[in-house]
Short mmCIF file of C-alpha atoms and ligand atoms in Angstrom, two decimals:
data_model
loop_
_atom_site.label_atom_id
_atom_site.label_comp_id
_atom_site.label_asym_id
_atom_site.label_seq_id
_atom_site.Cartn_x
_atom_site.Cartn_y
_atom_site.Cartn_z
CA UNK A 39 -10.76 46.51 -71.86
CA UNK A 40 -8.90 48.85 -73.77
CA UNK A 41 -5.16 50.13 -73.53
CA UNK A 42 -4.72 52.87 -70.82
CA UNK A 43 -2.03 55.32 -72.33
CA UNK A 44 0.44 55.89 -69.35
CA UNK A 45 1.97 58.84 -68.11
CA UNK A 46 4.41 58.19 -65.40
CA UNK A 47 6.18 60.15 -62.56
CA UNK A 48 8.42 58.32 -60.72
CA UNK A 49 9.37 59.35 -57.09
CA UNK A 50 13.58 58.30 -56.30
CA UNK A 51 15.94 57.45 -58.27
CA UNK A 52 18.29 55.22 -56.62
CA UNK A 53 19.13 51.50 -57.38
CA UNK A 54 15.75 50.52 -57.83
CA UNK A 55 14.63 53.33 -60.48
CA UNK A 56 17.63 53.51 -62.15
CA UNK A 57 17.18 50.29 -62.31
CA UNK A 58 13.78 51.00 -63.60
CA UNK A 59 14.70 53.61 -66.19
CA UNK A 60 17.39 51.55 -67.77
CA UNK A 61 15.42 48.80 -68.01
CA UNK A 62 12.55 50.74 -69.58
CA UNK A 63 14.60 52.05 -71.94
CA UNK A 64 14.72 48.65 -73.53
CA UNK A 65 10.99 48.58 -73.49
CA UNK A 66 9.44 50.48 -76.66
CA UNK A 67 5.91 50.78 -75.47
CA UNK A 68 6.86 52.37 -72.62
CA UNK A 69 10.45 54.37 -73.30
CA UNK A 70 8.59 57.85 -73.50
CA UNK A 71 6.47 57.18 -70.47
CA UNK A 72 7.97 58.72 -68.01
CA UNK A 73 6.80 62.34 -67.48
CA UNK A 74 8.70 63.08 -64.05
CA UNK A 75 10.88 62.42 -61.61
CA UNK A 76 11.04 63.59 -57.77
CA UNK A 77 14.26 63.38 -55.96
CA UNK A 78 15.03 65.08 -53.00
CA UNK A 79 18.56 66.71 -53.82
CA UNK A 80 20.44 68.39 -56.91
CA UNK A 81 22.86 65.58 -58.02
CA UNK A 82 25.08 64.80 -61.36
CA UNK A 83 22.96 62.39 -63.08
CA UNK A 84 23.16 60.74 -66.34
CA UNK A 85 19.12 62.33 -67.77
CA UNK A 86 18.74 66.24 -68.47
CA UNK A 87 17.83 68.39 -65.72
CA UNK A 88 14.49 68.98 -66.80
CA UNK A 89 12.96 65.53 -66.36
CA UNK A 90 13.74 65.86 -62.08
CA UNK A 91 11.75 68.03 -59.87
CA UNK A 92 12.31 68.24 -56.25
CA UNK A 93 8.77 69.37 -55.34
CA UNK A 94 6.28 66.07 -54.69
CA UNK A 95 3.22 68.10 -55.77
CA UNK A 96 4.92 68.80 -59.08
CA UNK A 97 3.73 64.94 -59.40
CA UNK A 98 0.80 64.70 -57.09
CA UNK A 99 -0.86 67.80 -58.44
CA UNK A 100 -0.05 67.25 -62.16
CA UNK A 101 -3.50 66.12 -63.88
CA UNK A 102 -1.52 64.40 -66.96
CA UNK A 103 -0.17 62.30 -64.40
CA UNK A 104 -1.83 59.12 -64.25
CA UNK A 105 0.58 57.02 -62.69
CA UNK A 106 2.59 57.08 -59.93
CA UNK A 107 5.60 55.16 -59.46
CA UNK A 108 7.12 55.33 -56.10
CA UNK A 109 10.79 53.88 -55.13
CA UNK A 110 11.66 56.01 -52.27
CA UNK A 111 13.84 54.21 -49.63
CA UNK A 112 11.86 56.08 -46.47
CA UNK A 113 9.04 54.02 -45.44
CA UNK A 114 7.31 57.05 -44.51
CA UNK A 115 7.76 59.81 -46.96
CA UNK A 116 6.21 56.77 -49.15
CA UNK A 117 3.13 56.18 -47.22
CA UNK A 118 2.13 59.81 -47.87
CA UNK A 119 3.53 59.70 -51.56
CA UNK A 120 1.29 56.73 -52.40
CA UNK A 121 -1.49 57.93 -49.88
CA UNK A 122 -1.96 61.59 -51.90
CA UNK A 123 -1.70 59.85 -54.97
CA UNK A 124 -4.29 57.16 -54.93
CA UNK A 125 -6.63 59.90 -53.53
CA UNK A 126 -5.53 61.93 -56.18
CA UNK A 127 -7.15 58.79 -58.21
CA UNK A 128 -4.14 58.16 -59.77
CA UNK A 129 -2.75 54.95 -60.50
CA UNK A 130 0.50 53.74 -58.03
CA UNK A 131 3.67 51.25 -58.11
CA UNK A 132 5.32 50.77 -55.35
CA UNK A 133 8.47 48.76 -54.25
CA UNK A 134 8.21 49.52 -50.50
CA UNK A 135 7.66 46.48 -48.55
CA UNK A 136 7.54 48.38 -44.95
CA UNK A 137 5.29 50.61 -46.10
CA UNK A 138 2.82 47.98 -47.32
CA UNK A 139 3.27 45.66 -44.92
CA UNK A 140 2.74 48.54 -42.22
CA UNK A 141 -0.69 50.01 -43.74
CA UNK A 142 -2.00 46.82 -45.73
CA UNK A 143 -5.57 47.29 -44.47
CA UNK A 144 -5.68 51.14 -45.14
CA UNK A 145 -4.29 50.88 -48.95
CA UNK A 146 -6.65 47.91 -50.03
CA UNK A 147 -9.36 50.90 -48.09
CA UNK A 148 -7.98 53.54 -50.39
CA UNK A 149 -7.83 51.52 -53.95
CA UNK A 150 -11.37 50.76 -52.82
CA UNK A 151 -12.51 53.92 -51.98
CA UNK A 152 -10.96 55.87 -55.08
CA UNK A 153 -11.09 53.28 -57.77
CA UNK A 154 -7.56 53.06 -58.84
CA UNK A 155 -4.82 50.09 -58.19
CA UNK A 156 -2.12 49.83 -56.34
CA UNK A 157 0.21 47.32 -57.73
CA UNK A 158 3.53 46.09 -55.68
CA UNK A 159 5.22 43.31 -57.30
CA UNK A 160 8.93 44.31 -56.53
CA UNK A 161 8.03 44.84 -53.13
CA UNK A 162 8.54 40.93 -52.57
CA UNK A 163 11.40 38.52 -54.08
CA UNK A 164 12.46 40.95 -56.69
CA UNK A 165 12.15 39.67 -60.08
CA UNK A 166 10.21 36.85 -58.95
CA UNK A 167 6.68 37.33 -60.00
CA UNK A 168 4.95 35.47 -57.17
CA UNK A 169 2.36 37.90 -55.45
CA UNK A 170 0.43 37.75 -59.00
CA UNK A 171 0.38 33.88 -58.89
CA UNK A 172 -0.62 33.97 -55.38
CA UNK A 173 -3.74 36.17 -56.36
CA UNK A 174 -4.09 34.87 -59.53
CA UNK A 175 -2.97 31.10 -60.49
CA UNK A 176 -3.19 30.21 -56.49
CA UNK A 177 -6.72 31.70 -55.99
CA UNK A 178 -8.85 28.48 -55.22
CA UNK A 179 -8.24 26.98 -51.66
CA UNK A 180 -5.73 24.37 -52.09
CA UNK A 181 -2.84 26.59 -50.77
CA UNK A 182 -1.63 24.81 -47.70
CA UNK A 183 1.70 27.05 -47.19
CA UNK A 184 4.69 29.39 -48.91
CA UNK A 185 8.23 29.39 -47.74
CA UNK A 186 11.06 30.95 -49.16
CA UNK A 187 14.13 32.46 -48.98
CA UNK A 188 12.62 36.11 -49.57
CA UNK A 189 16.12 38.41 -48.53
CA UNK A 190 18.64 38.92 -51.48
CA UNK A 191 21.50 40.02 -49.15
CA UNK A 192 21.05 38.30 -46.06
CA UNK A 193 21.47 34.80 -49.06
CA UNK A 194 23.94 36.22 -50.51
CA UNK A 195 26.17 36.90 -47.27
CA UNK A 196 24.89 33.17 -45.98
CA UNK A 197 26.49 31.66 -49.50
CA UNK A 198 29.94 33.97 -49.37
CA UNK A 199 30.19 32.63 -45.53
CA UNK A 200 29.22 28.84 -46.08
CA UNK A 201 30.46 28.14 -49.40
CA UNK A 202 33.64 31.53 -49.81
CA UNK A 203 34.93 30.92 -46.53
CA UNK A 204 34.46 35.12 -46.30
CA UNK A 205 34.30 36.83 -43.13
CA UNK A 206 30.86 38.08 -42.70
CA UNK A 207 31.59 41.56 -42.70
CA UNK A 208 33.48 41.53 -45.91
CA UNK A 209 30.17 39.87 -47.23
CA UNK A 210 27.96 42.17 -45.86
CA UNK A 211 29.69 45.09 -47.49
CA UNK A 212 29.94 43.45 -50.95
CA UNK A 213 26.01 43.20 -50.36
CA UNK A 214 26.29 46.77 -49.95
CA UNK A 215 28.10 47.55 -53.20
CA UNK A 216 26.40 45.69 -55.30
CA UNK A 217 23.42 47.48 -54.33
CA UNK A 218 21.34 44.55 -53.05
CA UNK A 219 21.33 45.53 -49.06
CA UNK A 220 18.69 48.04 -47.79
CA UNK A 221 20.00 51.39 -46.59
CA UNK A 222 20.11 50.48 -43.18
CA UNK A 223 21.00 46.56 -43.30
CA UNK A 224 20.30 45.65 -40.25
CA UNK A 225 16.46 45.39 -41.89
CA UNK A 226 17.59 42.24 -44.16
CA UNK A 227 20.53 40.45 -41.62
CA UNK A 228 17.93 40.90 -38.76
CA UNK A 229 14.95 39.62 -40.80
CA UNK A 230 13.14 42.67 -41.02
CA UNK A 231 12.99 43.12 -44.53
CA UNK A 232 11.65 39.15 -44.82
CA UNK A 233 9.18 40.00 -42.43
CA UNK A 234 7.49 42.56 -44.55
CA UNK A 235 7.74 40.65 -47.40
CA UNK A 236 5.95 37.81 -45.70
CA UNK A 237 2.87 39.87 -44.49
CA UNK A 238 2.39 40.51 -47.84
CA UNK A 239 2.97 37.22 -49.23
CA UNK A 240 0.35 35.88 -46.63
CA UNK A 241 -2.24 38.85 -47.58
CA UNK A 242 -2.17 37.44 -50.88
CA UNK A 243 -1.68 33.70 -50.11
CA UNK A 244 -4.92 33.78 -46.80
CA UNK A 245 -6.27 37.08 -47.13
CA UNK A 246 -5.14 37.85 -43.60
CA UNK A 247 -3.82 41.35 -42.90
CA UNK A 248 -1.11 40.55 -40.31
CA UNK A 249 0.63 43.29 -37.97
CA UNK A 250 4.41 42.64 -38.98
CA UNK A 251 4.92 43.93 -34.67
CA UNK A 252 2.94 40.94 -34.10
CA UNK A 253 5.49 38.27 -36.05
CA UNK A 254 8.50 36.54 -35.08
CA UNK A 255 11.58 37.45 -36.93
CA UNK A 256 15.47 37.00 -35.95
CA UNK A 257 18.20 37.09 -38.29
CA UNK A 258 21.71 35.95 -38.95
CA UNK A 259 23.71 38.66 -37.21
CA UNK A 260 24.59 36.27 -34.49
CA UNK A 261 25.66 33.64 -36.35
CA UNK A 262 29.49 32.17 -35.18
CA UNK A 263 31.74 29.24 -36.87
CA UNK A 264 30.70 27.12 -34.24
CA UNK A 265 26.82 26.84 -36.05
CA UNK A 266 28.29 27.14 -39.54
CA UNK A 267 30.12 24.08 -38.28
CA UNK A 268 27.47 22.48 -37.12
CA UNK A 269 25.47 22.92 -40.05
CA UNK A 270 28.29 21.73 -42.38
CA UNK A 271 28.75 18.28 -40.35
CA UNK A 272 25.39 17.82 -40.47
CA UNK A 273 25.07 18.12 -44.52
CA UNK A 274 23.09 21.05 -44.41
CA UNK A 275 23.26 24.72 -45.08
CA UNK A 276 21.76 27.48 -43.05
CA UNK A 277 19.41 29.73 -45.07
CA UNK A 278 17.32 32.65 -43.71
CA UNK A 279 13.67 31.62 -44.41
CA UNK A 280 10.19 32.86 -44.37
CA UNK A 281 7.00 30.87 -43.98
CA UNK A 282 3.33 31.34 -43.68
CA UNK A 283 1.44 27.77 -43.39
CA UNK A 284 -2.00 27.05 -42.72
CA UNK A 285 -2.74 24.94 -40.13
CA UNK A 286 -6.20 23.01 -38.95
CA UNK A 287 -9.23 24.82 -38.21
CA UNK A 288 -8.31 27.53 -40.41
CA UNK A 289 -5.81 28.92 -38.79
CA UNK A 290 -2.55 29.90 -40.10
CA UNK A 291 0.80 30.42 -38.49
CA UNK A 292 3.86 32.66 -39.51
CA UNK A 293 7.88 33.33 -38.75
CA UNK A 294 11.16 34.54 -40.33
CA UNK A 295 13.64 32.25 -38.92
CA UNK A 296 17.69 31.00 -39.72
CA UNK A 297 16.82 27.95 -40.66
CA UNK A 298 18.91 24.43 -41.35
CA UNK A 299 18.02 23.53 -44.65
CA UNK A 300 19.29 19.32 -46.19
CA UNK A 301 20.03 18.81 -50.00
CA UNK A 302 16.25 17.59 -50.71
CA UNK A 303 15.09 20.88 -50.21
CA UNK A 304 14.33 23.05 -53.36
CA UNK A 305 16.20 26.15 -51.24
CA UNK A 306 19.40 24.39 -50.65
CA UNK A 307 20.85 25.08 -53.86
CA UNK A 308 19.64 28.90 -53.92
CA UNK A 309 22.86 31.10 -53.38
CA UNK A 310 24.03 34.61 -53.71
CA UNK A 311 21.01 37.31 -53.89
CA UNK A 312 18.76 34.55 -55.33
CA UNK A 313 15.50 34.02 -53.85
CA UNK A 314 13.32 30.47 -53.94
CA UNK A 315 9.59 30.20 -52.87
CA UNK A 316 8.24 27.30 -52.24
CA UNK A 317 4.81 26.76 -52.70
CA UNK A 318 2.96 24.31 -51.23
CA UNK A 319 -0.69 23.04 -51.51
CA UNK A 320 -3.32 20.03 -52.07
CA UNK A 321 -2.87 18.26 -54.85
CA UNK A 322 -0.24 19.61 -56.50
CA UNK A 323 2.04 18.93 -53.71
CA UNK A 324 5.25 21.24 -53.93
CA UNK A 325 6.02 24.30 -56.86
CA UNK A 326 9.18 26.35 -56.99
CA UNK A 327 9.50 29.53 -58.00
CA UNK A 328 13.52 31.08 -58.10
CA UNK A 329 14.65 34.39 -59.66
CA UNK A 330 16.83 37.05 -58.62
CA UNK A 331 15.23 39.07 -55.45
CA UNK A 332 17.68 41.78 -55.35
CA UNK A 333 19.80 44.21 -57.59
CA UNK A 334 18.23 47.37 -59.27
CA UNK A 335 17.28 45.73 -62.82
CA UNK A 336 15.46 42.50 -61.47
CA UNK A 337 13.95 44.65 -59.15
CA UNK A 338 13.13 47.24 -61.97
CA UNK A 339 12.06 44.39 -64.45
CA UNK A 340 9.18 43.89 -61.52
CA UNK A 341 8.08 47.13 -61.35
CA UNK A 342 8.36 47.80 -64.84
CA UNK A 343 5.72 44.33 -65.11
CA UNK A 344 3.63 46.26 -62.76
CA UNK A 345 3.59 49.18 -64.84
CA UNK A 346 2.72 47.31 -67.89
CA UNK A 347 0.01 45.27 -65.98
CA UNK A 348 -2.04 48.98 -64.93
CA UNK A 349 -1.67 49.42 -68.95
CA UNK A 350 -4.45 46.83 -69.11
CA UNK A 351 -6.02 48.14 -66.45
CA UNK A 352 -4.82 45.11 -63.74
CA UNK A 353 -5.81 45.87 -60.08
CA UNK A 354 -5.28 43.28 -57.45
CA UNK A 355 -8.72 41.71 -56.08
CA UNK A 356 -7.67 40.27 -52.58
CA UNK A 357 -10.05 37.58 -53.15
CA UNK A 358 -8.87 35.62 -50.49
CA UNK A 359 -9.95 38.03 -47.92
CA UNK A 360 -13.23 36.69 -48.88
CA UNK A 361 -12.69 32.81 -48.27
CA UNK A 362 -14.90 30.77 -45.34
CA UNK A 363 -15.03 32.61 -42.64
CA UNK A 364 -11.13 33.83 -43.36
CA UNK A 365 -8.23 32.33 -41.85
CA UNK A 366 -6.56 33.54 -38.50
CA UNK A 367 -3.09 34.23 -36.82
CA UNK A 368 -2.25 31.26 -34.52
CA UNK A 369 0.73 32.60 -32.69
CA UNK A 370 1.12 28.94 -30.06
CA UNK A 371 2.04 27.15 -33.02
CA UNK A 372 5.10 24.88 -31.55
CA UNK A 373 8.58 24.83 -33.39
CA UNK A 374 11.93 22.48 -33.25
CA UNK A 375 15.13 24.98 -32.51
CA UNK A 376 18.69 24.64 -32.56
CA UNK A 377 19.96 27.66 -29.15
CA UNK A 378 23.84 27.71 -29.36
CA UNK A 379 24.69 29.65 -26.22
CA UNK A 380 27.94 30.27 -24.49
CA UNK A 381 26.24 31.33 -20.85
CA UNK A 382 23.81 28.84 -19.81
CA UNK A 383 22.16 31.51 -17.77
CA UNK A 384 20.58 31.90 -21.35
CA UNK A 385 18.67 28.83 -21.27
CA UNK A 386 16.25 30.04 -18.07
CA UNK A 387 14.58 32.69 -20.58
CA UNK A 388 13.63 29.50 -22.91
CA UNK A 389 10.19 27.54 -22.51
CA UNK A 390 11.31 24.51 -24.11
CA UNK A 391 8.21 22.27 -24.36
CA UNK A 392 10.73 19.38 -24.82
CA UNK A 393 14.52 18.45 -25.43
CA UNK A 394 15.55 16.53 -28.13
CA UNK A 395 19.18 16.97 -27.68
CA UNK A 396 21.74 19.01 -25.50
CA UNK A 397 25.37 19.46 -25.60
CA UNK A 398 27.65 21.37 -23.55
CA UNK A 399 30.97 22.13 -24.54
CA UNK A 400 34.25 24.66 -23.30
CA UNK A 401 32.72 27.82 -24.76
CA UNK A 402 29.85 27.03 -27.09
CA UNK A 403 26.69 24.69 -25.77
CA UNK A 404 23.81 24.08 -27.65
CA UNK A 405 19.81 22.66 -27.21
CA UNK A 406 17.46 21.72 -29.66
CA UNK A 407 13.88 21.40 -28.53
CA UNK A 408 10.30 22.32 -29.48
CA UNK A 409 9.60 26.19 -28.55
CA UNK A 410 6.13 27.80 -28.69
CA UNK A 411 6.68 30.60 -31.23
CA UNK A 412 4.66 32.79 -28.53
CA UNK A 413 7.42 32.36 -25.81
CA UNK A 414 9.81 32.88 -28.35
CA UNK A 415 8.23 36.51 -29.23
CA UNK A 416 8.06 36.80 -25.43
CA UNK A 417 11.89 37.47 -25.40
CA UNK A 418 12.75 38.98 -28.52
CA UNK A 419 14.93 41.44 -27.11
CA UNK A 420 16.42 38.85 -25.53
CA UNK A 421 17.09 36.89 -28.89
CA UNK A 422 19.49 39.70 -30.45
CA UNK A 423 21.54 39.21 -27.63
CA UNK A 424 25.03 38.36 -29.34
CA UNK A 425 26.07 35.60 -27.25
CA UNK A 426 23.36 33.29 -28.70
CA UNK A 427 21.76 32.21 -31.80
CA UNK A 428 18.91 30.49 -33.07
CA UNK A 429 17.39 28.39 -36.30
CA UNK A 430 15.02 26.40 -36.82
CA UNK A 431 15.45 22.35 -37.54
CA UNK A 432 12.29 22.67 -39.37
CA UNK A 433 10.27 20.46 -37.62
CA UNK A 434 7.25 21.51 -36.13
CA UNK A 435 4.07 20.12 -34.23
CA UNK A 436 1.32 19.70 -35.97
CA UNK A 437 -1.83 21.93 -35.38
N1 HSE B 614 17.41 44.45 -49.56
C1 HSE B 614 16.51 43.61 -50.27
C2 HSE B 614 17.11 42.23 -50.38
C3 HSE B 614 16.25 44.19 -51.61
O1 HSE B 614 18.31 42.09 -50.11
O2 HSE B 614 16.41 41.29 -50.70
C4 HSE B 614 15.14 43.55 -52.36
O3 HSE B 614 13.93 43.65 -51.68
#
């Protein structure tokens, strides 16, 4: 198919498309691509004036336009951004994994309908190209399940805290500064922003559209000494991790979950705002993919891939949502935890199917057992309460 010439307008301009325009500007096919930008206020910025609007339908309504890029932080002003602008039959990028995760089913509906492609590599693991090799190299069904460490800042506090000795504050505002936390980042220490990333990982990995409200994830805002600790004397390291696997009778099962990870895993040696996926199917056994998942010109580099893929016309095919009868959400599926708790009134809220070991101890006590992930989404609001935390062992039954 031939080359589509591109003419880009680009919606925010914060770490992710400056990001974007400085790495483009190291990209001669595309240096004179961009036609717009939208921002919302008047700021000093390093471009002339007269490439930023602040009206959205100076974008949306502009005919030369052909492609959108969208990199606004609100998950909502970028639903309607990307909505308007596929219906517009323009061509969109995106970077906004809420967004996506949220309204999956309505903008596969909308490419569809209009004929045009919506494209969202950056949206998950940053630099890490692994949504196209889940739709592309991984499209057979061999896949058996994809776990990684899918939150830039949420690693990168983990590795100051385990391996720095730094308090986790002082981590999570370095995060901060170097631009790799979200806005608000209690979305990547509470798991939030692995969450999305994971429905959309397991869109293109089953070709199941998955309610993120309907998925467990918990965070590392709870953790104390006493589990780093623990860890430590164990030999391993605790990483926040993400996993989809299928399980029998086509069923798959999902969580975002602290998680105790030994040296012979691929993950233990990813630090800082690294990310690793692990991917894991029949007869190739394990693959590892590891780039940076944060930072405005990994992030960029993704989205700049993106744009360079709708050059050649790329759309995404969601063949998966095709396969057998399609997989489904098994939400029973039974887990090993480690609960550290300091009031053993705690432990009444917990269904533990059975205990493999207990300890109680002056202030800090602590069970492992295997949970149903169901009872464990059962108290969610219970599980941010800051006297207790949880990760898995990463041992589960098998369905
Ligand atoms: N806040 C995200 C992270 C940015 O830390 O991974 C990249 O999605």
């Amino acid at each position: 198919m031939a080359r589509q010439e591109l003419k880009i307008g680009v919606f925010g301009f914060g770490v992710v498309g400056k990001g974007l325009y400085e790495v483009m500007k190291q990209s001669p096919a595309l240096d004179k691509a961009i036609k717009k930008i939208c921002v919302r206020s008047k700021k000093q910025r390093d471009l002339p004036e007269s490439f930023f609007t602040y009206n959205p339908d100076d974008i949306i309504n502009d005919e030369e336009i052909n492609t959108v890029v969208e990199l606004v932080d609100d998950s909502e002003a970028a639903y309607h951004i990307v909505k308007k602008s596929l219906q517009k039959g323009k061509n969109v990028v995106s970077a906004n994994k809420k967004m996506i995760a949220e309204h999956m089913a309505e903008m596969i509906a909308l490419q569809k309908e209009h004929n045009v492609s919506l494209l969202y590599e950056a949206s998950a693991c940053g630099s890490i190209p692994v949504i196209r090799s889940l739709e592309e190299y991984y499209d057979n069904d061999l896949l058996l399940s994809v776990t990684g460490i899918l939150n830039g800042s949420s690693n990168y506090i983990l590795s100051r805290v385990f391996d720095n000795g730094q308090p986790y504050e002082v981590a999570l505002k370095e995060a901060q500064t170097l631009g790799f936390a979200e806005s608000d980042p209690t979305f990547d220490v509470e798991g939030f922003d692995s969450l999305y990333k994971l429905v959309i990982l397991t869109m293109h990995s089953f070709g199941v559209v998955i309610n993120p409200d309907e998925v467990l994830n918990y965070g590392i805002s709870n953790i104390s000494d006493f589990d780093i600790n623990y860890a430590r004397e164990k030999g391993f390291k605790i990483k926040l991790v993400g996993q989809v696997e299928r399980l029998r009778e086509n069923k798959i099962t999902l969580f975002v979950l602290p998680r105790f990870v030994g040296r012979d895993k691929y993950i233990y040696a990813v630090e800082e705002e690294f990310n690793g996926v692990v991917i894991k199917g029949l007869a190739y056994d394990k693959q590892f993919m590891f780039g940076k998942g944060a930072g405005g010109h990994p992030t960029g580099s993704a989205v700049l891939s993106d744009i360079t893929a709708l050059m050649h016309n790329y759309r995404y095919e969601y063949k998966k949502t095709n396969y057998f009868q399609g997989f489904s959400y098994f939400k029973d599926a039974a887990i090993e935890i480690y609960l550290r708790y300091r009031d053993k009134e705690v432990l009444s809220h917990f269904d533990f199917q059975s205990v493999s070991e207990e300890y109680r101890g002056p202030k800090n006590s602590y069970v492992i057992g295997f949970i149903k992930l169901s009872s464990l989404m059962a108290i969610r609001e219970k599980l941010r309460d800051k006297q207790l935390f949880i990760a898995a062992t990463g041992k589960a039954l098998n369905y």
